[in-house]
Each structure stands twice: as structure tokens, then as C-alpha cells.
mmCIF file of C-alpha atoms in Angstrom:
data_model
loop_
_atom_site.group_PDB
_atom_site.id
_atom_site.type_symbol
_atom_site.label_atom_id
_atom_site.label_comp_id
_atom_site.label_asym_id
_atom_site.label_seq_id
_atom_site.Cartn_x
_atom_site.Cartn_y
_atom_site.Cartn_z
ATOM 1 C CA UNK A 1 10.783 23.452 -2.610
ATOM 2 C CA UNK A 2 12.479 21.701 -5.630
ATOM 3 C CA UNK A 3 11.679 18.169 -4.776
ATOM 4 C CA UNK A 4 13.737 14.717 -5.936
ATOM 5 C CA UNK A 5 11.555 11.702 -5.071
ATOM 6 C CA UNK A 6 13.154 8.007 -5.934
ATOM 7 C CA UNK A 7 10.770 5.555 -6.044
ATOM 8 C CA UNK A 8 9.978 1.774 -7.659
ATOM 9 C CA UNK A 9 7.540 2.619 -10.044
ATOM 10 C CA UNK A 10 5.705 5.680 -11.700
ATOM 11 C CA UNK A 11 2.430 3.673 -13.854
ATOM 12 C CA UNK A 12 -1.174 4.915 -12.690
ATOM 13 C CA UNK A 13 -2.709 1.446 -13.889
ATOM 14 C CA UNK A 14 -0.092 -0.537 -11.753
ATOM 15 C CA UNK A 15 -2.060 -2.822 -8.803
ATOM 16 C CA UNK A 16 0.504 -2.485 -6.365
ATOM 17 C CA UNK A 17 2.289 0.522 -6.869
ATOM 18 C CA UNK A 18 -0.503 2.469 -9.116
ATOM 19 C CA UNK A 19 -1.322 4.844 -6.113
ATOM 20 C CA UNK A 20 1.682 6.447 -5.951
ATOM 21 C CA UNK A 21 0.740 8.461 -8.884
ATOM 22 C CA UNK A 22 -1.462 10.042 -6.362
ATOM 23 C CA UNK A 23 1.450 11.133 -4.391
ATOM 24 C CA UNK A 24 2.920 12.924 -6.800
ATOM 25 C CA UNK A 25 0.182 14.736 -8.083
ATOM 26 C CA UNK A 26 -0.272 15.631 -4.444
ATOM 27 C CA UNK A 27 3.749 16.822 -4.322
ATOM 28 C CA UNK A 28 2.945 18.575 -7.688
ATOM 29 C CA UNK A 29 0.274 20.749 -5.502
ATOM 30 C CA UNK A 30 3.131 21.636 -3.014
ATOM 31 C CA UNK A 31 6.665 21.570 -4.425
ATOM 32 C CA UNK A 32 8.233 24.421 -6.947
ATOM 33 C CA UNK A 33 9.011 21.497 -8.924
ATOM 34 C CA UNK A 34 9.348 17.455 -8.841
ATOM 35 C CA UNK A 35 12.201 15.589 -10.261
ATOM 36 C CA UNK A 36 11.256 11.933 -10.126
ATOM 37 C CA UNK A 37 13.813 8.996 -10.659
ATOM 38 C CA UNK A 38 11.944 5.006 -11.405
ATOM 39 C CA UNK A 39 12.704 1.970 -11.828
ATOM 40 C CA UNK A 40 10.110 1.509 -14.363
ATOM 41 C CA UNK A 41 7.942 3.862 -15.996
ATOM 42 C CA UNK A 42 4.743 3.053 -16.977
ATOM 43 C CA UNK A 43 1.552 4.858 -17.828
ATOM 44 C CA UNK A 44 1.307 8.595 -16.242
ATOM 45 C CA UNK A 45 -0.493 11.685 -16.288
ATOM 46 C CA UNK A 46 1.751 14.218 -14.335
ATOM 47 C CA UNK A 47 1.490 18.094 -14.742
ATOM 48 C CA UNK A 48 4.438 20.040 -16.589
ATOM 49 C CA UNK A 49 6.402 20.544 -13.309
ATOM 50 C CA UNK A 50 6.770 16.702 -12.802
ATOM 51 C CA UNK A 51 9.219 15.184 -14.910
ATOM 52 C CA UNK A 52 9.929 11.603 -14.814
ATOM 53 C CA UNK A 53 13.038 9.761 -15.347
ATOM 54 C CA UNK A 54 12.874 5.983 -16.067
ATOM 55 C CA UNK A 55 16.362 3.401 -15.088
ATOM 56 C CA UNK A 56 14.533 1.628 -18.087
ATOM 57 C CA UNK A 57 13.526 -1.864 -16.298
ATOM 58 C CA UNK A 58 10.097 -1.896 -18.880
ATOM 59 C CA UNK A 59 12.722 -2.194 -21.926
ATOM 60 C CA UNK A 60 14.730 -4.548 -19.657
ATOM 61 C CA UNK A 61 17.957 -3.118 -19.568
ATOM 62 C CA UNK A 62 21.227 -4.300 -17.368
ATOM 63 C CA UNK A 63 21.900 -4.262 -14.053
ATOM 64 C CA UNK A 64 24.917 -2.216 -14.714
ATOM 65 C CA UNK A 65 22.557 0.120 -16.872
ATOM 66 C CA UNK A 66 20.157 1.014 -14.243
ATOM 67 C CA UNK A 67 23.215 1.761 -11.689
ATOM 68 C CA UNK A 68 24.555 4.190 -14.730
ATOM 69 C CA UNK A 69 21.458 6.319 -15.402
ATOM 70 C CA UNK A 70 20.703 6.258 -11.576
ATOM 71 C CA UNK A 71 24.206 8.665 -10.817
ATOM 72 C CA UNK A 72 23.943 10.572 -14.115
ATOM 73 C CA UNK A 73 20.292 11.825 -13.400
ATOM 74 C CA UNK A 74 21.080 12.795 -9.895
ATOM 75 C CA UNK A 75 24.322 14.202 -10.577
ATOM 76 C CA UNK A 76 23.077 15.980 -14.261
ATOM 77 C CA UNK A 77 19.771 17.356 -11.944
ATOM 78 C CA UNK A 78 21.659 18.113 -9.262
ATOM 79 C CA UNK A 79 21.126 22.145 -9.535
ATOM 80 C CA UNK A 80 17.595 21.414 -10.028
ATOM 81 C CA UNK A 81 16.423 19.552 -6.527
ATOM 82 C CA UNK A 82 16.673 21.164 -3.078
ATOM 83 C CA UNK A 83 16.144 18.275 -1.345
ATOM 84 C CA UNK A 84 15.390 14.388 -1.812
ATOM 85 C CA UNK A 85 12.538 11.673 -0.719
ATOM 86 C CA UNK A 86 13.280 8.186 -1.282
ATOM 87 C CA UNK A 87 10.079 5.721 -1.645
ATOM 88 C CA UNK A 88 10.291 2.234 0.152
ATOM 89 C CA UNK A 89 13.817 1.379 -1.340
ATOM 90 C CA UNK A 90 16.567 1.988 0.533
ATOM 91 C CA UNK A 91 19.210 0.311 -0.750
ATOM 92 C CA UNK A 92 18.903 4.020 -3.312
ATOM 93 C CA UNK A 93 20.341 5.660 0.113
ATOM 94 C CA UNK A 94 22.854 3.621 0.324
ATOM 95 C CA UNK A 95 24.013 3.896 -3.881
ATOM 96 C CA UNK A 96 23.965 7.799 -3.325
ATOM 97 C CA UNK A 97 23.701 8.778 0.313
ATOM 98 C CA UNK A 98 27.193 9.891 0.407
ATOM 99 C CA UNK A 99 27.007 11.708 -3.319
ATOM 100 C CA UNK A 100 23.852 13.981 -1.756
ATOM 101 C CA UNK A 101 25.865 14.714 1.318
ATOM 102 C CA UNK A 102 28.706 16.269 -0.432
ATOM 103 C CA UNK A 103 26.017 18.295 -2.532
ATOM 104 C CA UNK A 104 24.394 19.194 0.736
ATOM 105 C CA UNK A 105 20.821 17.738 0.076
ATOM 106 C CA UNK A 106 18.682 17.266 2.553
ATOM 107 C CA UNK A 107 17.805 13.047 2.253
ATOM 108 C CA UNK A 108 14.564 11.783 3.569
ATOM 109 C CA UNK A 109 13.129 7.978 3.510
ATOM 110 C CA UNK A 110 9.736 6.863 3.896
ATOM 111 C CA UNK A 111 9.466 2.750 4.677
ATOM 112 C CA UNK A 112 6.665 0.771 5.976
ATOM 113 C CA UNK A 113 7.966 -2.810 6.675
ATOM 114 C CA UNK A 114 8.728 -4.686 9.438
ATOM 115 C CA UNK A 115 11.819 -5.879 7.577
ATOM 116 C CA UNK A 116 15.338 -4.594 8.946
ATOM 117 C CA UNK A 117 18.167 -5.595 6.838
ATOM 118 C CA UNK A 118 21.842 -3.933 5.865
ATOM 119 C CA UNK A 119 20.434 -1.659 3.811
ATOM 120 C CA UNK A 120 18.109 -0.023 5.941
ATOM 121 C CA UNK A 121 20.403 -0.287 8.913
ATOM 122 C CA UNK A 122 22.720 1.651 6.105
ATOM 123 C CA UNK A 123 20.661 4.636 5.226
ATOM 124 C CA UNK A 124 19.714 5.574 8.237
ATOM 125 C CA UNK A 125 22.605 7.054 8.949
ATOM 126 C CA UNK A 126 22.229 9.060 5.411
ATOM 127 C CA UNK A 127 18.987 10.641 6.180
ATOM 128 C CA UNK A 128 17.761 13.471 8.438
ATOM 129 C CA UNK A 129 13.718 12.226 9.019
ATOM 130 C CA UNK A 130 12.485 7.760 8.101
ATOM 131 C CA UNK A 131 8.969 8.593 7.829
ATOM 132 C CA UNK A 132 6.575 5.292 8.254
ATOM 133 C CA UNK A 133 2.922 4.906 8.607
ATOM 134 C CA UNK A 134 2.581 3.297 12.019
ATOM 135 C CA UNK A 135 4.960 2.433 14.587
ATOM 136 C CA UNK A 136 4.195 -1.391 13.490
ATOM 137 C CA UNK A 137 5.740 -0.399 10.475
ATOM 138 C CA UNK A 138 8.585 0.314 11.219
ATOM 139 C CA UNK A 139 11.440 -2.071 13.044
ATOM 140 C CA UNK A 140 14.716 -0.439 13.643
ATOM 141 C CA UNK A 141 15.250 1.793 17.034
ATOM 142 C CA UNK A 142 15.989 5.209 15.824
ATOM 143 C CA UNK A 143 15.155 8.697 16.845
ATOM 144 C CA UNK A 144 14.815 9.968 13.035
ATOM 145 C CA UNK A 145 11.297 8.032 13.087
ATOM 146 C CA UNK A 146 8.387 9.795 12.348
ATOM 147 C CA UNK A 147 5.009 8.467 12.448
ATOM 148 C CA UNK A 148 2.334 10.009 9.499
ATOM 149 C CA UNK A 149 0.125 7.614 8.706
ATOM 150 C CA UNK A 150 -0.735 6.642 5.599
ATOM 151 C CA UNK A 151 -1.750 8.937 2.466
ATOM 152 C CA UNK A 152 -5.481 7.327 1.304
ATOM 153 C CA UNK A 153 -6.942 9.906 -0.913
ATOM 154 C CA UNK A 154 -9.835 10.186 0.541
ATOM 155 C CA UNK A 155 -11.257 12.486 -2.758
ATOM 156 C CA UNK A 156 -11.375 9.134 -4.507
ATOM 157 C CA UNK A 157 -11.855 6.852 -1.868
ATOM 158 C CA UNK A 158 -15.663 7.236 -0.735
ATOM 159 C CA UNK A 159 -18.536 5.301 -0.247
ATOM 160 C CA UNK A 160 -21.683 5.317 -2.551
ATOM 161 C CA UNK A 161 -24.381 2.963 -0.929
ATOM 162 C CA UNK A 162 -26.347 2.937 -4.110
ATOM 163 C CA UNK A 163 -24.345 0.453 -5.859
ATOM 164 C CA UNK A 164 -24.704 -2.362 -2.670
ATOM 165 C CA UNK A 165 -26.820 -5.160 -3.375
ATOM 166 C CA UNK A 166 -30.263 -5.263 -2.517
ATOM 167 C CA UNK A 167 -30.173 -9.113 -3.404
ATOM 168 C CA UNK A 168 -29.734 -9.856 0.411
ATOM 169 C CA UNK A 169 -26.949 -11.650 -0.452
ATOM 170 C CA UNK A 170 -23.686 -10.271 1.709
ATOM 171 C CA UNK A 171 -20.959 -8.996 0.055
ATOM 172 C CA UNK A 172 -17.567 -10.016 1.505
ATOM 173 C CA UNK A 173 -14.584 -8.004 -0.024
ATOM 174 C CA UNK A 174 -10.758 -8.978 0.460
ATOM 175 C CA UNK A 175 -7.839 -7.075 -1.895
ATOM 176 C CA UNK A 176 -4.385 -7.086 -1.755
ATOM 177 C CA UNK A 177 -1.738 -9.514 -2.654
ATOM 178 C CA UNK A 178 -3.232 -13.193 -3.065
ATOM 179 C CA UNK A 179 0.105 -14.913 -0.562
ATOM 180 C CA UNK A 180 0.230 -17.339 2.206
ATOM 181 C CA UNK A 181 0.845 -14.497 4.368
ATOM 182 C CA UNK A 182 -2.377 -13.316 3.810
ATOM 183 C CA UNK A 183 -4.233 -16.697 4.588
ATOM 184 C CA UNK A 184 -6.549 -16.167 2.356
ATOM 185 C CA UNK A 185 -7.341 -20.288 2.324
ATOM 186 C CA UNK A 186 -8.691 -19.592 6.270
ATOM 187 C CA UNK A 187 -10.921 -16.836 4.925
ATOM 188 C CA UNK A 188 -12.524 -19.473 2.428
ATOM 189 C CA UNK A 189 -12.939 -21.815 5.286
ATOM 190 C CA UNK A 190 -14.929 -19.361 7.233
ATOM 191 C CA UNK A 191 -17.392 -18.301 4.032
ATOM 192 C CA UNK A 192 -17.796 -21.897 3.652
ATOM 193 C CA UNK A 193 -19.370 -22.299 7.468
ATOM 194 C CA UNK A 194 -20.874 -19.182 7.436
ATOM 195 C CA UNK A 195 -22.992 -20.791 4.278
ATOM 196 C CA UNK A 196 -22.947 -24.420 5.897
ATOM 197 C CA UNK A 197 -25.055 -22.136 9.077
ATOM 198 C CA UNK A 198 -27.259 -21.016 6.299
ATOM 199 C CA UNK A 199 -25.780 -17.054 6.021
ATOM 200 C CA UNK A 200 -26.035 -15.772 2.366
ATOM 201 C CA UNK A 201 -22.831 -14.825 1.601
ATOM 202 C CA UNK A 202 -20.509 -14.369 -1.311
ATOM 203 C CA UNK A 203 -16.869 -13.844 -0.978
ATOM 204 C CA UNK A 204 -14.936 -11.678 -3.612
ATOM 205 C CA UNK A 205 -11.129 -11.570 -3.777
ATOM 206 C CA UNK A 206 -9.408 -9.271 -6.163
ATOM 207 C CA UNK A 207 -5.663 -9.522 -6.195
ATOM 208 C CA UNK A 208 -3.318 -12.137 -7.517
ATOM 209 C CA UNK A 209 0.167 -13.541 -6.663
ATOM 210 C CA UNK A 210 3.615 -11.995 -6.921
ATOM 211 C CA UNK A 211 6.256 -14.288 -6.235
ATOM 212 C CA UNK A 212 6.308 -17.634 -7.943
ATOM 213 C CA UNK A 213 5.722 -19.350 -4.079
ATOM 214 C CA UNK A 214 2.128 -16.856 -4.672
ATOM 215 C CA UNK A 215 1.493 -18.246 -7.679
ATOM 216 C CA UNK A 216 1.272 -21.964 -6.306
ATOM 217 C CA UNK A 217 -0.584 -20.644 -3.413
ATOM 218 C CA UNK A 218 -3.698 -19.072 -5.640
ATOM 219 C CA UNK A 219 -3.554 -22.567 -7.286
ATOM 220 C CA UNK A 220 -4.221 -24.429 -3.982
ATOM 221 C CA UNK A 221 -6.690 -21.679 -2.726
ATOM 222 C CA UNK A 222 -9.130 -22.149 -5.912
ATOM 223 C CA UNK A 223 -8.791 -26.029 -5.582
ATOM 224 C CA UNK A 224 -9.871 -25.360 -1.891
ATOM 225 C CA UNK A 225 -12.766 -23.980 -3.517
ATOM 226 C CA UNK A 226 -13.776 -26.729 -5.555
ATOM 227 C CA UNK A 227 -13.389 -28.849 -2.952
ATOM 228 C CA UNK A 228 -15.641 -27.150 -0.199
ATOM 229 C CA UNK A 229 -18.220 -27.068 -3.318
ATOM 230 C CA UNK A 230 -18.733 -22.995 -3.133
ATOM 231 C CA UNK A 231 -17.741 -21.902 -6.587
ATOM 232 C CA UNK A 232 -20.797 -19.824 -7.080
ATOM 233 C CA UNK A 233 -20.296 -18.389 -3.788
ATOM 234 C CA UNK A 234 -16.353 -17.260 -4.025
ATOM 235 C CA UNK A 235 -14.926 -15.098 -7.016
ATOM 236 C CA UNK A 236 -11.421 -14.659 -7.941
ATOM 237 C CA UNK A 237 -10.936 -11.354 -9.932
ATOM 238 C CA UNK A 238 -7.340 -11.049 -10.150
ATOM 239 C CA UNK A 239 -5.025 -7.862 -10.331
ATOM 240 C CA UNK A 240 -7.030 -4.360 -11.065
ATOM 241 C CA UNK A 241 -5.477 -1.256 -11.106
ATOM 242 C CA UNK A 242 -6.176 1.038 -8.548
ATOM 243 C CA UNK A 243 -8.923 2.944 -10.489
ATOM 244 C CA UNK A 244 -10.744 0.041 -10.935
ATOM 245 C CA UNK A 245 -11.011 -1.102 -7.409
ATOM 246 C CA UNK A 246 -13.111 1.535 -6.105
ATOM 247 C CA UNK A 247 -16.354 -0.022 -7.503
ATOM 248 C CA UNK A 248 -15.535 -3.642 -5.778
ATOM 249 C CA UNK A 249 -15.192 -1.196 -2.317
ATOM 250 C CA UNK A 250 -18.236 0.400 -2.875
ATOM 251 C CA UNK A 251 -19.913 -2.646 -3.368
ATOM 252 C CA UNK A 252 -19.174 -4.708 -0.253
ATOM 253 C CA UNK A 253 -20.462 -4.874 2.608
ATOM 254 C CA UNK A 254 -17.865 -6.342 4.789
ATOM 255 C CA UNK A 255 -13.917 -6.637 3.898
ATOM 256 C CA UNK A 256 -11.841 -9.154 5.875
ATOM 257 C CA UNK A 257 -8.299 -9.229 5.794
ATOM 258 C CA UNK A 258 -6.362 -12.435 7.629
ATOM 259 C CA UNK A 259 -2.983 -10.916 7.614
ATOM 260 C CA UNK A 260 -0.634 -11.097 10.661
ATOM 261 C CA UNK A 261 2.422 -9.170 8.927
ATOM 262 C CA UNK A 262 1.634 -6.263 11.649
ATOM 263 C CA UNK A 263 2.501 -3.762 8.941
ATOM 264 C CA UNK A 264 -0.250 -0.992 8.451
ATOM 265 C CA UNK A 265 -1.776 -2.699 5.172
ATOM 266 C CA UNK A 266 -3.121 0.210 2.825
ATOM 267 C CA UNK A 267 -6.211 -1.882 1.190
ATOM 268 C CA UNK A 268 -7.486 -2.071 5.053
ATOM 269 C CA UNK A 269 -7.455 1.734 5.134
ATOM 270 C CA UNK A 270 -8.994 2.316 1.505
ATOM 271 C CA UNK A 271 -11.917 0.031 2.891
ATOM 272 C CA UNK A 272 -12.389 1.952 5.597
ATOM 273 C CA UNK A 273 -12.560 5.421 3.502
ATOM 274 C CA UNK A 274 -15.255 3.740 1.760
ATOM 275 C CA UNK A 275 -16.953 3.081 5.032
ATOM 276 C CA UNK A 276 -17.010 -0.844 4.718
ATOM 277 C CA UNK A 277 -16.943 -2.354 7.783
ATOM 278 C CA UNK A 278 -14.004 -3.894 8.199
ATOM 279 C CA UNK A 279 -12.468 -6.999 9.906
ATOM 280 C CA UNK A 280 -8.830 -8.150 10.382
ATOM 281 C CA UNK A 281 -6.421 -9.996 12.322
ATOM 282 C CA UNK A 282 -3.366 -7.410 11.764
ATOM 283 C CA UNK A 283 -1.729 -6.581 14.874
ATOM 284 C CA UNK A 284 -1.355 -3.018 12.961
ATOM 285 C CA UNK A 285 -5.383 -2.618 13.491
ATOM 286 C CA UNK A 286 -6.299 -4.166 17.059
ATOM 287 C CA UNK A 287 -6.672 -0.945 18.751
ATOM 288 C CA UNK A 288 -8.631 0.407 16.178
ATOM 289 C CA UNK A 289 -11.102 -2.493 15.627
ATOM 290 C CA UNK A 290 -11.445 -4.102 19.182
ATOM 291 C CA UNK A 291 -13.773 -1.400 20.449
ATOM 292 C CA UNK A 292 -15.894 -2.493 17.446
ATOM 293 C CA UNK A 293 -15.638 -6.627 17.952
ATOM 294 C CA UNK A 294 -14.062 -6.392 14.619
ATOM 295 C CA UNK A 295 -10.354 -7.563 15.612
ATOM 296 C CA UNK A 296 -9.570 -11.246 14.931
ATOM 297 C CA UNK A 297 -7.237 -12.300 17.404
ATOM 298 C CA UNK A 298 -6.124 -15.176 16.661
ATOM 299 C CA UNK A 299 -5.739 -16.155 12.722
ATOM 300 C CA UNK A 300 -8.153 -19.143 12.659
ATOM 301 C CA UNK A 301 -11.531 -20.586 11.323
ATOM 302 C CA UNK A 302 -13.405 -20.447 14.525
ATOM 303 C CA UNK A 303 -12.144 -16.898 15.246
ATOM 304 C CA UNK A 304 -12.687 -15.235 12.294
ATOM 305 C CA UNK A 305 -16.367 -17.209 11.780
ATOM 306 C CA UNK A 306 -17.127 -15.662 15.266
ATOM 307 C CA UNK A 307 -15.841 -12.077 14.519
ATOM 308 C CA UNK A 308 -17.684 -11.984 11.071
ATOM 309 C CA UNK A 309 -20.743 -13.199 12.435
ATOM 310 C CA UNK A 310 -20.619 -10.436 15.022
ATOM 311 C CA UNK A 311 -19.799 -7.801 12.250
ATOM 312 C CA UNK A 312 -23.390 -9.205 10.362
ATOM 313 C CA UNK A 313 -24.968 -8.154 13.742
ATOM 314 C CA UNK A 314 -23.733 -4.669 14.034
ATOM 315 C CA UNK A 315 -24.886 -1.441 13.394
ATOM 316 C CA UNK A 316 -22.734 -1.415 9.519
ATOM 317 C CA UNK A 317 -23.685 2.059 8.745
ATOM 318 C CA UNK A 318 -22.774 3.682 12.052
ATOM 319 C CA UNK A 319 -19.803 1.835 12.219
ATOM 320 C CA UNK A 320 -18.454 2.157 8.788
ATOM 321 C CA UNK A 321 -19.260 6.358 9.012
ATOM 322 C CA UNK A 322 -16.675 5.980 12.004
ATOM 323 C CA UNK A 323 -14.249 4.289 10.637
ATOM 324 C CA UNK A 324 -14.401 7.118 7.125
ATOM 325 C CA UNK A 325 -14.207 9.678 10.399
ATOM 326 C CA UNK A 326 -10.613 7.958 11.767
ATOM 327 C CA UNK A 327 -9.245 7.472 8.108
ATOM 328 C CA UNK A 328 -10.155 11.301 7.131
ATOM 329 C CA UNK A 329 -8.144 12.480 10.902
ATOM 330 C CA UNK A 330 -4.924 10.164 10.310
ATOM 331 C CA UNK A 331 -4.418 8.929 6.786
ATOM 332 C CA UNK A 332 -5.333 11.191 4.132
ATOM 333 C CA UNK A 333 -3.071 12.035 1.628
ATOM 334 C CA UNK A 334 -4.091 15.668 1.548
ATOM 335 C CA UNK A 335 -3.119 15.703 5.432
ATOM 336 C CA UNK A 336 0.136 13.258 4.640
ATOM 337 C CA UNK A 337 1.817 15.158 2.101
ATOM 338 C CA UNK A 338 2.049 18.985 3.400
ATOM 339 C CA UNK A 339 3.511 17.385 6.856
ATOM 340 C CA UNK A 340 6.134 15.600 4.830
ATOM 341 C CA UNK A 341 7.740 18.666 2.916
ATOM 342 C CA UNK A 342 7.408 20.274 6.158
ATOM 343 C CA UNK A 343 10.016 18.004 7.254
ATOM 344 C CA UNK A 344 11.761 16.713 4.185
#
């Protein structure tokens, strides 16, 4: 298959987006060849059958300039691609949905979001298959859903038990996006009890704000800090890229995650691949976790103390080599992407 893949970002180092460069080194496996169209281009290493198109948002262009370079690339590579995979963004559908019909490609969409808008609503009616990692994931009744679970790369993703601390002192992990969704101020209330009730525990949380609203947010979380007095107990690394989180996973012992988004979050599932025993409130997760104790129902202090206390009391090992065991069945990439060009 000659593969077209339109996606946000192509940069390896990138914290949210980096692990896409995954992806395509996985499509490069499969595909004849890979035509891929960004937004932004960043840092890549791609093999010669991959080449990469940038819309030129890193030398901030126009608007008007992105829409421009969008239609020439797919109409100048149009003899090139067989068929096309847009990442996350459908509003692309709906720019060229019609220009791939009358060229007879085949259009496919993956999306993981439990936001429905126009756009979405839009391209669906483009596209033959809306691939999406959970039904949680994704909102809008259709019968061109199908559900792959994620693609955690499960090669890079692994545990190495040698690099946990023998200090005695836990190790509490959370990643991801530092938002209000994420409540990451109710996880610092519950480290503080747990150490009020005399548990040694530190808390690390690597990740930083996206939005401006985000940026306030880590503000008030690190005065919340200062003013529970655990500063040597909580650590705020900020934004890595992906190939520098795998040490901070290998390291915990515990990750939390306090979101209630219901989407299938993909730092929940890299945790897991690195057997760390993992707690969460995310809908996404309950039927997964409850057998375990590990599912927070409700997103408060109280809850989440309870829960994590009953985590410290399990069996970690036994339950983190299950949890590698469900990630390896459903969600890794080298399952993910042969089942999508089987259907793209």
C-alpha cells in the first residue's frame, strides 16, 4: 500500500505528539511507501520511504499559506498514495474529503475524544472506517466505528526494576498534561495525608500546561505545595519528550492519574507497559482497574487516599506483570498498526 497519513505534528522530541514518530516508523514496516502531510515539522528520523511534508507552522507562516501547500501536496502526490489516514484532525476531511473522492482514495480517520463538533459530524460522511481507541473515545453514533486500542510500543515501553528505589521511600508517578481537568491539586492533597499518616512518599509530576488557563493552574498547584509544607516531598519536572520519560516510568512505583475526561489517556497505558501499578479515576479504566481496588470512583481526597493506600497493600509485582499482560493483548502498536492498513 502507498500510504498518505495527515497528521498535527511529525518531531520525535515533541511531549505531546513525539510518539507519533513511532507510528510511522511502524507504517514504514508495512506500507510500499508513506507520504506524510504536518502541520509542523520538527525533529525526525524516518527511513527513505517516508517523506515528510511540512504546512510550515515552525517558520510561522499564514493561515492562507498552510491552506495553499495543504491542496498542492495532495493534489501534486496524488499518483503517489493509494489511500489516506488522517490523525486526530478532522477538520483535514472536511478541507479535502470531496478532492479524494473524485480521485477515488480510500479516506480513513482515527480520533480519540469525546468531543463531537461540525467538523467531525462533517467527515464522517467522507470516510469509509473512524478508528478510536476505546468506545469512551469516541462520541458520535456511527457504524464506521472501529475500536483498536491504542498503539503503546511496547519494545520501548518496559519495566526494569533495577532502577526503583531501595530508599523505602514510595515513588508516586503522574504524566500528562498539567490542567484542571486532570486535578492534579486533589492528587497533592492526598500525598499530603498520606505523609500527615506517616507513609513515606514522594510525588513526581512531569508534564506542564498548554493553554494559557494551564498555565495559571500549575501556578496555583505549586503554591498548594508551599502551602501544605511538602516541597521536598512533591517534584515538578515539566515537559520531557517521550524518550526521556521512560526512566521516570521505570522508576515509580505507583502512577495515579485523577482525570475524569473518560477518554482512553495514553500515559495510563505506557504506565502500565512498564508494569507500574496504576491508579485512576477515568471512567475509560474502571473495568480494567476495579478487579484490582485500583479504580477511584469518585474524584476526591478521601477516595483517592483510600484507593492509594490499598494499592501500598497489594501484591505490586503480580499486579503490575498483569497489567504489562492486558497492554501487550490490546494496545501495542505492533498489534495496532497491521489491523489498521488492513482496513484503511
Amino acid at each position: 500500500m502507498r500510504l498518505l497519513i495527515v497528521t498535527q505534528k511529525v518531531d520525535q522530541r515533541d511531549p505531546i505528539l513525539g510518539f507519533f514518530h513511532r507510528w510511522l516508523l511502524e507504517f514504514a514496516k508495512q506500507c510500499e511507501s508513506v507520504i506524510v502531510i504536518c502541520l509542523e515539522q520538527g525533529q525526525h528520523e524516518l527511513p527513505a520511504i517516508v517523506r515528510v511534508h511540512s504546512l510550515g507552522k515552525e517558520d510561522h507562516v499564514s493561515r492562507f499559506t498552510y491552506l495553499y501547500r495543504f491542496y498542492l501536496h495532495i493534489w501534486h502526490e496524488r499518483k503517489n498514495y493509494d489511500a489516506v489516514f488522517v490523525h486526530m484532525n478532522p477538520i483535514y476531511v472536511v478541507l479535502a474529503g470531496f478532492v479524494w473522492k473524485l480521485l477515488h482514495k480510500r479516506v480513513s480517520l482515527w480520533y480519540t475524544h469525546k468531543s463531537v463538533d461540525w467538523k467531525l459530524k462533517i467527515a464522517e460522511k467522507f470516510v469509509g472506517t473512524i478508528f478510536s481507541a476505546s468506545q469512551e473515545s469516541f462520541r458520535l453514533p456511527t457504524p464506521k466505528v472501529l475500536v483498536t486500542g491504542h498503539g503503546i510500543d511496547t519494545d520501548y515501553y518496559v519495566a526494569d526494576r533495577s532502577k526503583r528505589h531501595s530508599s523505602g521511600v514510595i515513588q508516586l508517578l503522574t504524566t500528562g498534561r498539567v490542567a484542571p481537568v486532570k486535578h492534579i491539586d486533589l492528587i497533592i492533597r492526598s500525598v499530603h495525608k498520606l505523609i500527615d499518616a506517616g507513609t513515606h512518599i514522594e510525588l513526581t509530576i512531569v508534564g506542564d500546561g498548554v493553554t494559557p488557563q494551564d498555565a495559571a493552574y500549575v501556578i496555583e498547584v505549586k503554591k498548594l505545595v508551599q502551602e501544605l509544607g511538602i516541597q521536598s516531598s512533591v517534584h515538578f519536572i515539566g515537559s520531557v519528550s517521550p524518550s526521556e520519560i521512560l526512566p521516570y516510568l521505570q522508576r515509580a512505583d505507583f502512577f495515579i492519574n485523577m482525570s475524569t475526561t473518560g477518554s482512553l489517556d495514553k500515559a495510563l497505558l505506557e504506565a502500565m507497559a512498564c508494569e507500574v501499578v496504576t491508579v485512576s479515576s477515568n471512567e475509560a479504566f474502571k473495568d480494567l482497574l476495579s478487579p484490582y481496588g485500583l479504580f477511584i470512583q469518585h474524584a476526591t481526597v478521601e477516595e483517592s487516599v483510600a484507593v492509594l493506600e490499598r494499592a501500598l497493600a497489594s501484591d505490586a509485582r503480580a499486579i503490575g506483570t498483569s497489567l504489562r499482560a492486558h497492554i501487550l493483548a490490546t494496545h501495542s502498536l505492533s498489534h495496532l498498526i497491521p489491523l489498521l492498513i488492513s482496513r484503511i
